[in-house]
Amino acid sequence: MRYSKLFGKTIKNAPSDEVAVNAKLLTKAGFIRKEIAGVYNFLPLGLRVLNKISNIVREEMNAIGGQELELTTLQNKQSWEKTGRWSSFDVLFKAKSQLDIEYPLGPTHEEVIVPLAKQFVNSYKDLPLYVYQIQTKFRDEKRAQSGLLRGREFLMKDLYSFHTDEKDFEKYYEIAKKAYKKLFQRLGLDAIETQAGGGTFSKFSHEYQVVAEAGEDEIIYCPAFAKASVGKPGCHFSQNQEIAGVKENESCPICQKKLAKAKAIEVGNIFPLKTKFSETFGLTYKGKDGKENPVVMGCYGIGISRLMGTIAEVYNDEKGIIWPKSVAPYQVHLIMINDKGLRIKKRADEVYEKLQKAGIEVLYDDREDVSAGGKFADADLIGIPVRLVVSEKTGDKIEWKKRSEEKTEFLSEEELIRRLV
Ligand code: ATP
Ligand code: MG
């Protein structure tokens, strides 16, 4: 992509009404633009990040048997009255048509997926079943000053699982936990699996919490946890402060280390729905013995756009964002430093073409009227992991620098391509 043509450019100062770090950085760097409070437009750079996050989540959900579908945003009021949530769901947006019909604007989709599943699930042979979507949700959140962390319109992945019994559900719950750990790791995030209250549905559930100052949650966790990643041994104790049976500075019930308290962002959660929704809508299956039983369900959410905000909160410095490789909008940011003549420009154009031919995603700053300093500042702000420079100084080599390091290297085109593919 030629930067000169890109829709959405960097700006020097964040709009004065943005307070959250993620909103300031992402707006300055040209990834998002606020429409109204809690509602953001995703510009081409922003959409690329959002799509990369979605695709990682999608791959991991497919890997645990999830079938992707897309459910409606305008939902059925009667279904919400049936579950009682038409009046009890505090952040439900209600839209009214010109015919005076009211519609819930989907904040979550149990009221849609359960009646739908009822049309296809009849016998134990139809179970287990796992379906998910990556879809825009609407919630009338009271506060919306946290940028992408708390939107009134936001992107969520929600998976629903359907089982014959609790035991089968529990087995899948453990599989989902592993998939969650793996996908957060792929996104470059240390998401701490945290015990939380299950609300009205059950005694327990799990949240995935990323320690960050901007977090609205507080967790009590074992510091040994942070060092233990997937597959590595270590203590795995963490509870949401709201339900916590332990306090900061008490010893960890597992490894006796001193427990710590931290602010954290909930990037995902998983919880049992038991038979609450299946009983309401009469979702049953015929067992081997011919008897009808209610289907046991689980629900698994991930905040896709909140994740983008979280990554911007966690990975930045005074110059801008530092995207993890897996979600960066482009793999490399190529800068052409103009020599007034056409020689360098021609050479940079060639490098751009060659990299693209090799299948590398390139953002190419081809602007002729911007200084080297201005281009470097924009590259730091945008935060693509690798910066490449073609200038008088680089000769027949290309300068390579990682966004996260100061060191520069000079590589031939062949070395460069070998490193990137
Ligand atoms: P929170 O406690 O932060 O309001 P929640 O418990 O309401 O979250 P769920 O309804 O389970 O969350 O939604 C699943 C996931 O969607 C959450 O883990 C979170 O990552 C994301 N999410 C929830 N509300 C928002 C929002 N207003 N803006 C962006 N992401 C959200
Ligand atoms: Mg909420």
XYZ file of C-alpha atoms and ligand atoms in Angstrom:
453
model
C 0.000 0.000 0.000
C 1.352 3.397 -0.969
C 1.034 5.740 1.975
C 0.358 8.642 -0.385
C -2.862 6.889 -1.428
C -3.882 5.514 1.969
C -7.266 6.618 3.280
C -6.628 7.830 6.833
C -3.403 9.629 7.719
C -1.550 10.365 10.951
C -2.268 13.541 12.908
C -0.006 15.377 15.365
C -2.366 15.697 18.301
C -5.111 13.421 19.526
C -8.582 14.997 19.676
C -9.053 16.692 23.053
C -12.136 14.606 23.898
C -10.185 11.323 23.844
C -8.860 10.348 27.267
C -7.939 6.689 26.830
C -4.398 5.869 25.692
C -5.630 3.373 23.085
C -8.037 5.887 21.526
C -5.405 8.628 21.469
C -2.750 6.437 19.862
C -5.038 4.714 17.380
C -6.618 7.998 16.307
C -3.288 9.797 15.935
C -1.873 6.919 13.904
C -4.870 6.828 11.536
C -6.433 3.493 12.564
C -9.780 4.674 13.925
C -12.015 7.746 14.044
C -14.746 8.351 16.557
C -18.265 8.715 15.167
C -20.049 9.340 18.486
C -19.108 8.386 22.062
C -18.295 4.673 22.218
C -18.693 4.210 18.455
C -15.691 4.118 16.128
C -15.029 3.909 12.409
C -12.225 1.542 11.477
C -10.054 3.036 8.743
C -8.118 0.735 6.378
C -5.127 0.360 8.745
C -7.435 -0.333 11.683
C -9.519 -2.829 9.762
C -6.392 -4.781 8.825
C -5.540 -5.200 12.508
C -9.111 -6.109 13.402
C -9.184 -8.709 10.611
C -5.881 -10.216 11.734
C -7.189 -10.579 15.275
C -10.455 -12.049 13.957
C -8.594 -14.546 11.793
C -6.454 -15.828 14.654
C -9.582 -16.239 16.771
C -11.376 -17.873 13.829
C -8.557 -20.388 13.268
C -8.538 -21.415 16.913
C -12.329 -21.724 17.054
C -12.338 -23.826 13.872
C -9.619 -25.995 15.428
C -11.950 -26.931 18.304
C -14.808 -27.818 16.004
C -16.530 -24.420 15.864
C -18.773 -23.806 12.849
C -18.934 -20.175 11.834
C -22.272 -18.537 11.175
C -23.704 -15.058 11.399
C -26.745 -14.213 13.463
C -28.942 -11.156 13.129
C -28.434 -7.829 14.844
C -32.136 -6.971 14.912
C -33.594 -9.574 17.222
C -36.979 -10.829 18.304
C -38.508 -8.993 21.267
C -40.704 -11.977 22.181
C -37.649 -14.155 22.735
C -36.184 -11.564 25.091
C -39.493 -11.337 26.966
C -39.462 -15.106 27.301
C -36.069 -15.077 29.054
C -37.014 -11.997 31.072
C -34.056 -10.106 29.677
C -36.184 -7.557 27.747
C -36.559 -5.771 31.088
C -33.587 -7.084 33.079
C -30.683 -6.657 30.632
C -29.504 -3.222 31.710
C -27.505 -2.296 28.610
C -30.005 -3.455 25.971
C -30.589 -1.019 23.099
C -34.223 -1.038 21.962
C -34.999 0.151 18.456
C -38.517 1.102 17.387
C -39.784 0.779 13.829
C -42.230 3.090 12.081
C -44.846 0.371 12.605
C -44.250 0.677 16.344
C -42.562 -2.698 16.530
C -39.686 -2.876 19.023
C -36.476 -4.744 18.332
C -33.598 -5.575 20.665
C -30.275 -4.627 19.015
C -28.195 -7.721 19.744
C -25.867 -7.293 22.744
C -25.461 -11.112 22.869
C -27.170 -13.964 21.033
C -28.591 -16.671 23.300
C -32.138 -15.536 22.416
C -31.371 -16.127 18.715
C -29.158 -19.200 18.725
C -31.239 -21.342 21.088
C -34.543 -21.128 19.127
C -32.468 -21.654 15.964
C -30.712 -24.730 17.389
C -34.144 -26.095 18.329
C -34.936 -26.358 14.618
C -31.986 -28.689 13.998
C -31.213 -30.532 17.220
C -33.499 -33.504 17.796
C -31.511 -36.457 18.966
C -28.316 -37.228 20.888
C -26.819 -37.862 17.453
C -26.995 -34.117 16.723
C -24.778 -33.357 19.730
C -22.304 -32.030 20.677
C -22.545 -28.928 18.528
C -20.344 -25.814 18.523
C -21.266 -22.667 16.605
C -19.733 -19.224 16.687
C -19.762 -15.838 15.033
C -17.624 -12.728 14.855
C -20.199 -9.994 14.860
C -20.994 -6.443 15.845
C -22.723 -6.093 19.199
C -24.631 -3.146 20.628
C -24.734 -2.214 24.300
C -26.028 0.915 25.942
C -22.991 1.194 28.214
C -23.242 4.043 30.737
C -19.634 5.110 30.318
C -17.875 5.076 26.985
C -14.625 6.925 27.546
C -12.248 4.008 27.220
C -11.911 4.041 23.449
C -12.076 0.520 22.023
C -12.087 -1.026 25.491
C -15.753 -0.223 26.085
C -17.785 0.527 23.012
C -21.509 0.987 22.556
C -20.936 -0.769 19.237
C -18.112 -3.334 19.216
C -16.910 -6.542 17.621
C -17.213 -9.778 19.599
C -16.619 -13.449 18.977
C -19.291 -15.529 20.679
C -19.302 -19.310 20.581
C -22.141 -21.431 21.946
C -21.712 -25.099 22.753
C -24.513 -27.679 23.053
C -24.125 -30.971 24.915
C -26.047 -34.003 26.059
C -24.832 -33.685 29.663
C -22.648 -31.797 32.145
C -19.772 -34.205 31.744
C -19.532 -33.642 28.019
C -19.811 -29.890 28.593
C -16.958 -29.940 31.121
C -14.745 -31.812 28.712
C -15.307 -29.159 26.050
C -14.868 -26.342 28.575
C -11.308 -27.574 29.177
C -10.677 -27.790 25.423
C -11.945 -24.213 25.014
C -9.638 -23.038 27.827
C -6.641 -24.442 25.964
C -7.744 -22.798 22.713
C -8.139 -19.472 24.505
C -4.656 -19.674 25.987
C -3.205 -20.468 22.605
C -4.981 -17.687 20.780
C -4.075 -15.016 23.319
C -0.499 -16.159 23.078
C -0.648 -15.876 19.285
C -1.926 -12.324 19.737
C 1.127 -11.559 21.871
C -0.867 -11.149 25.075
C -0.397 -12.561 28.542
C -4.032 -13.181 29.372
C -4.406 -14.513 32.898
C -7.083 -17.160 33.280
C -9.067 -15.860 36.221
C -11.847 -17.413 38.260
C -14.949 -15.246 38.330
C -18.509 -15.480 39.540
C -20.872 -17.144 37.112
C -23.623 -14.594 37.613
C -27.064 -16.111 37.573
C -26.125 -19.196 35.631
C -23.604 -21.078 37.742
C -21.133 -20.846 40.599
C -18.030 -20.352 38.478
C -16.768 -19.051 35.178
C -13.420 -17.894 33.823
C -12.260 -14.553 32.549
C -9.111 -13.813 30.563
C -7.498 -10.744 32.088
C -4.624 -8.681 30.714
C -2.844 -6.654 33.380
C -2.991 -2.979 32.378
C -3.469 0.381 34.102
C -6.486 1.074 31.882
C -8.278 -2.045 33.136
C -11.648 -1.678 34.832
C -11.325 -4.982 36.675
C -9.073 -5.909 39.568
C -7.569 -9.333 39.972
C -5.829 -11.013 42.870
C -3.250 -13.291 41.325
C -0.098 -15.234 41.979
C 2.931 -13.445 40.462
C 4.301 -16.863 39.513
C 1.368 -16.990 37.086
C 2.711 -14.242 34.871
C 5.870 -16.217 34.258
C 4.077 -19.447 33.448
C 2.997 -19.588 29.854
C 1.103 -22.297 28.012
C 2.667 -25.681 28.373
C 5.154 -24.481 30.990
C 4.767 -25.376 34.629
C 3.955 -22.659 37.091
C 1.316 -21.577 39.509
C -2.061 -20.788 37.957
C -3.939 -18.879 40.600
C -6.000 -15.790 39.797
C -9.393 -14.558 40.993
C -11.468 -11.531 40.113
C -11.406 -9.147 43.082
C -15.272 -9.046 43.090
C -15.497 -12.664 44.171
C -12.166 -13.289 45.499
C -11.870 -15.541 48.511
C -8.350 -14.239 49.112
C -6.667 -10.878 49.589
C -3.563 -9.153 48.321
C -0.416 -10.155 50.271
C -1.997 -13.382 51.533
C -0.151 -16.477 50.458
C -1.131 -18.214 47.259
C -3.282 -21.279 48.032
C -1.274 -23.239 45.453
C 2.388 -22.217 45.810
C 2.433 -20.014 48.949
C 3.991 -17.016 47.197
C 2.593 -13.614 48.143
C -0.520 -12.752 46.100
C -0.540 -9.510 44.118
C -3.339 -7.196 43.056
C -3.507 -5.581 39.632
C -5.845 -3.678 37.368
C -6.751 -5.736 34.339
C -8.745 -5.703 31.106
C -11.173 -8.587 30.539
C -10.512 -9.666 26.953
C -12.618 -12.793 27.037
C -14.686 -15.056 29.217
C -16.162 -18.521 29.213
C -19.054 -19.781 31.273
C -21.575 -22.553 31.693
C -25.155 -21.738 30.760
C -26.340 -25.133 32.062
C -29.942 -25.633 30.867
C -31.174 -22.110 31.552
C -31.846 -21.136 27.926
C -32.647 -24.613 26.648
C -35.398 -24.975 29.235
C -36.849 -21.546 28.429
C -37.081 -22.340 24.727
C -37.732 -26.080 25.026
C -34.450 -27.094 23.398
C -34.344 -30.820 24.106
C -32.891 -33.933 22.517
C -34.028 -37.531 22.446
C -31.543 -39.716 24.324
C -30.544 -43.304 23.504
C -33.304 -44.417 25.852
C -35.884 -42.444 23.844
C -36.428 -39.897 26.617
C -36.375 -36.106 26.017
C -33.717 -34.181 27.949
C -32.782 -30.504 28.040
C -29.589 -29.601 26.167
C -26.661 -28.432 28.332
C -24.960 -25.272 27.057
C -21.805 -23.197 27.387
C -20.919 -19.734 26.141
C -17.476 -18.406 25.137
C -16.866 -14.716 24.395
C -13.917 -12.682 23.159
C -13.849 -8.918 22.684
C -12.233 -8.557 19.253
C -12.223 -4.745 19.105
C -11.437 -4.573 22.838
C -8.403 -6.753 22.076
C -7.195 -4.214 19.526
C -7.499 -1.485 22.164
C -5.787 -3.699 24.736
C -2.821 -4.376 22.464
C -2.432 -0.614 21.872
C -2.585 -0.056 25.666
C 0.033 -2.700 26.404
C 2.415 -2.233 23.469
C 3.439 1.387 23.109
C 6.147 3.884 23.983
C 6.337 7.671 23.897
C 6.562 7.558 20.093
C 3.534 5.405 19.351
C 2.265 1.855 19.029
C 4.480 -1.263 18.735
C 2.313 -3.976 17.149
C 3.114 -7.643 17.767
C 3.995 -9.256 14.445
C 0.863 -11.410 14.321
C -1.572 -8.475 14.260
C 0.450 -5.661 12.656
C -1.398 -4.015 9.748
C 1.610 -4.644 7.480
C 4.778 -6.691 7.976
C 7.131 -3.893 6.960
C 7.083 -0.121 6.641
C 9.243 0.895 3.699
C 10.497 4.477 3.613
C 11.861 6.239 0.582
C 14.107 9.195 1.383
C 13.957 11.561 -1.520
C 17.212 12.673 -3.155
C 15.505 15.317 -5.294
C 16.391 13.341 -8.418
C 14.426 10.219 -9.389
C 17.102 7.599 -8.716
C 16.214 6.718 -5.114
C 12.514 6.850 -5.824
C 12.922 4.402 -8.700
C 14.953 2.058 -6.549
C 12.468 2.233 -3.650
C 9.618 1.546 -6.080
C 11.482 -1.554 -7.245
C 12.046 -2.789 -3.699
C 8.337 -2.240 -2.999
C 7.354 -4.305 -6.041
C 9.813 -7.092 -5.238
C 8.674 -7.389 -1.637
C 5.059 -7.548 -2.722
C 5.875 -10.204 -5.316
C 7.472 -12.236 -2.523
C 4.133 -12.082 -0.683
C 5.235 -9.579 1.953
C 2.739 -6.995 3.197
C 4.307 -3.562 2.740
C 3.231 -0.086 3.710
C 5.337 2.107 1.438
C 5.892 5.721 2.397
C 6.392 7.087 -1.086
C 5.583 10.698 -0.253
C 7.890 13.156 -1.960
C 7.114 16.236 0.092
C 7.738 14.848 3.589
C 11.107 14.987 5.375
C 12.968 11.891 6.566
C 12.282 12.968 10.158
C 8.562 13.276 9.453
C 8.452 9.828 7.878
C 10.370 8.224 10.747
C 8.015 9.810 13.263
C 4.991 8.486 11.364
C 6.531 5.004 11.174
C 7.089 5.006 14.948
C 3.535 6.198 15.556
C 1.949 3.588 13.252
C 4.053 0.879 14.871
C 4.693 -1.694 12.133
C 7.323 -4.132 13.553
C 9.994 -3.569 10.876
C 11.109 -0.303 9.272
C 13.020 -0.373 5.977
C 14.802 2.601 4.451
C 15.994 3.191 0.925
C 18.107 6.357 0.656
C 21.305 7.781 -0.793
C 23.102 6.449 2.285
C 21.911 2.829 1.958
C 23.634 2.302 -1.430
C 22.592 -1.008 -2.952
C 21.513 -2.268 0.480
C 18.350 -1.630 2.462
C 18.350 -0.385 6.034
C 16.478 -2.646 8.473
C 15.318 -1.582 11.930
C 12.877 -3.173 14.325
C 10.299 -0.845 15.878
C 11.194 -2.240 19.296
C 14.982 -1.788 18.929
C 17.443 0.994 18.122
C 19.909 -1.148 16.183
C 20.000 -0.779 12.382
C 21.386 -3.255 9.849
C 22.071 -3.096 6.135
C 20.735 -6.022 4.103
C 20.761 -7.005 0.470
C 17.377 -7.560 -1.184
C 17.889 -11.323 -1.042
C 18.771 -11.274 2.659
C 15.791 -9.051 3.339
C 13.305 -11.305 1.567
C 14.780 -14.400 3.194
C 14.270 -12.821 6.595
C 10.661 -11.887 5.928
C 9.135 -14.901 4.216
P -17.630 -6.282 30.943
O -17.678 -6.818 32.337
O -16.286 -5.737 30.585
O -18.751 -5.352 30.644
P -19.125 -8.509 30.032
O -19.027 -9.402 31.190
O -20.340 -7.690 29.850
O -17.828 -7.531 29.987
P -19.632 -10.435 27.934
O -21.035 -10.022 27.824
O -19.402 -11.786 28.421
O -18.789 -9.340 28.731
O -18.891 -10.255 26.526
C -17.793 -11.060 26.094
C -16.565 -10.208 25.833
O -16.876 -9.085 25.020
C -15.946 -9.590 27.083
O -15.063 -10.492 27.695
C -15.228 -8.388 26.525
O -13.934 -8.751 26.078
C -16.079 -7.968 25.361
N -16.940 -6.817 25.694
C -17.992 -6.780 26.528
N -18.542 -5.564 26.571
C -17.806 -4.783 25.716
C -17.881 -3.427 25.291
N -18.828 -2.619 25.751
N -16.958 -2.977 24.405
C -15.998 -3.804 23.915
N -15.889 -5.096 24.270
C -16.777 -5.588 25.150
Mg -20.696 -5.628 30.210
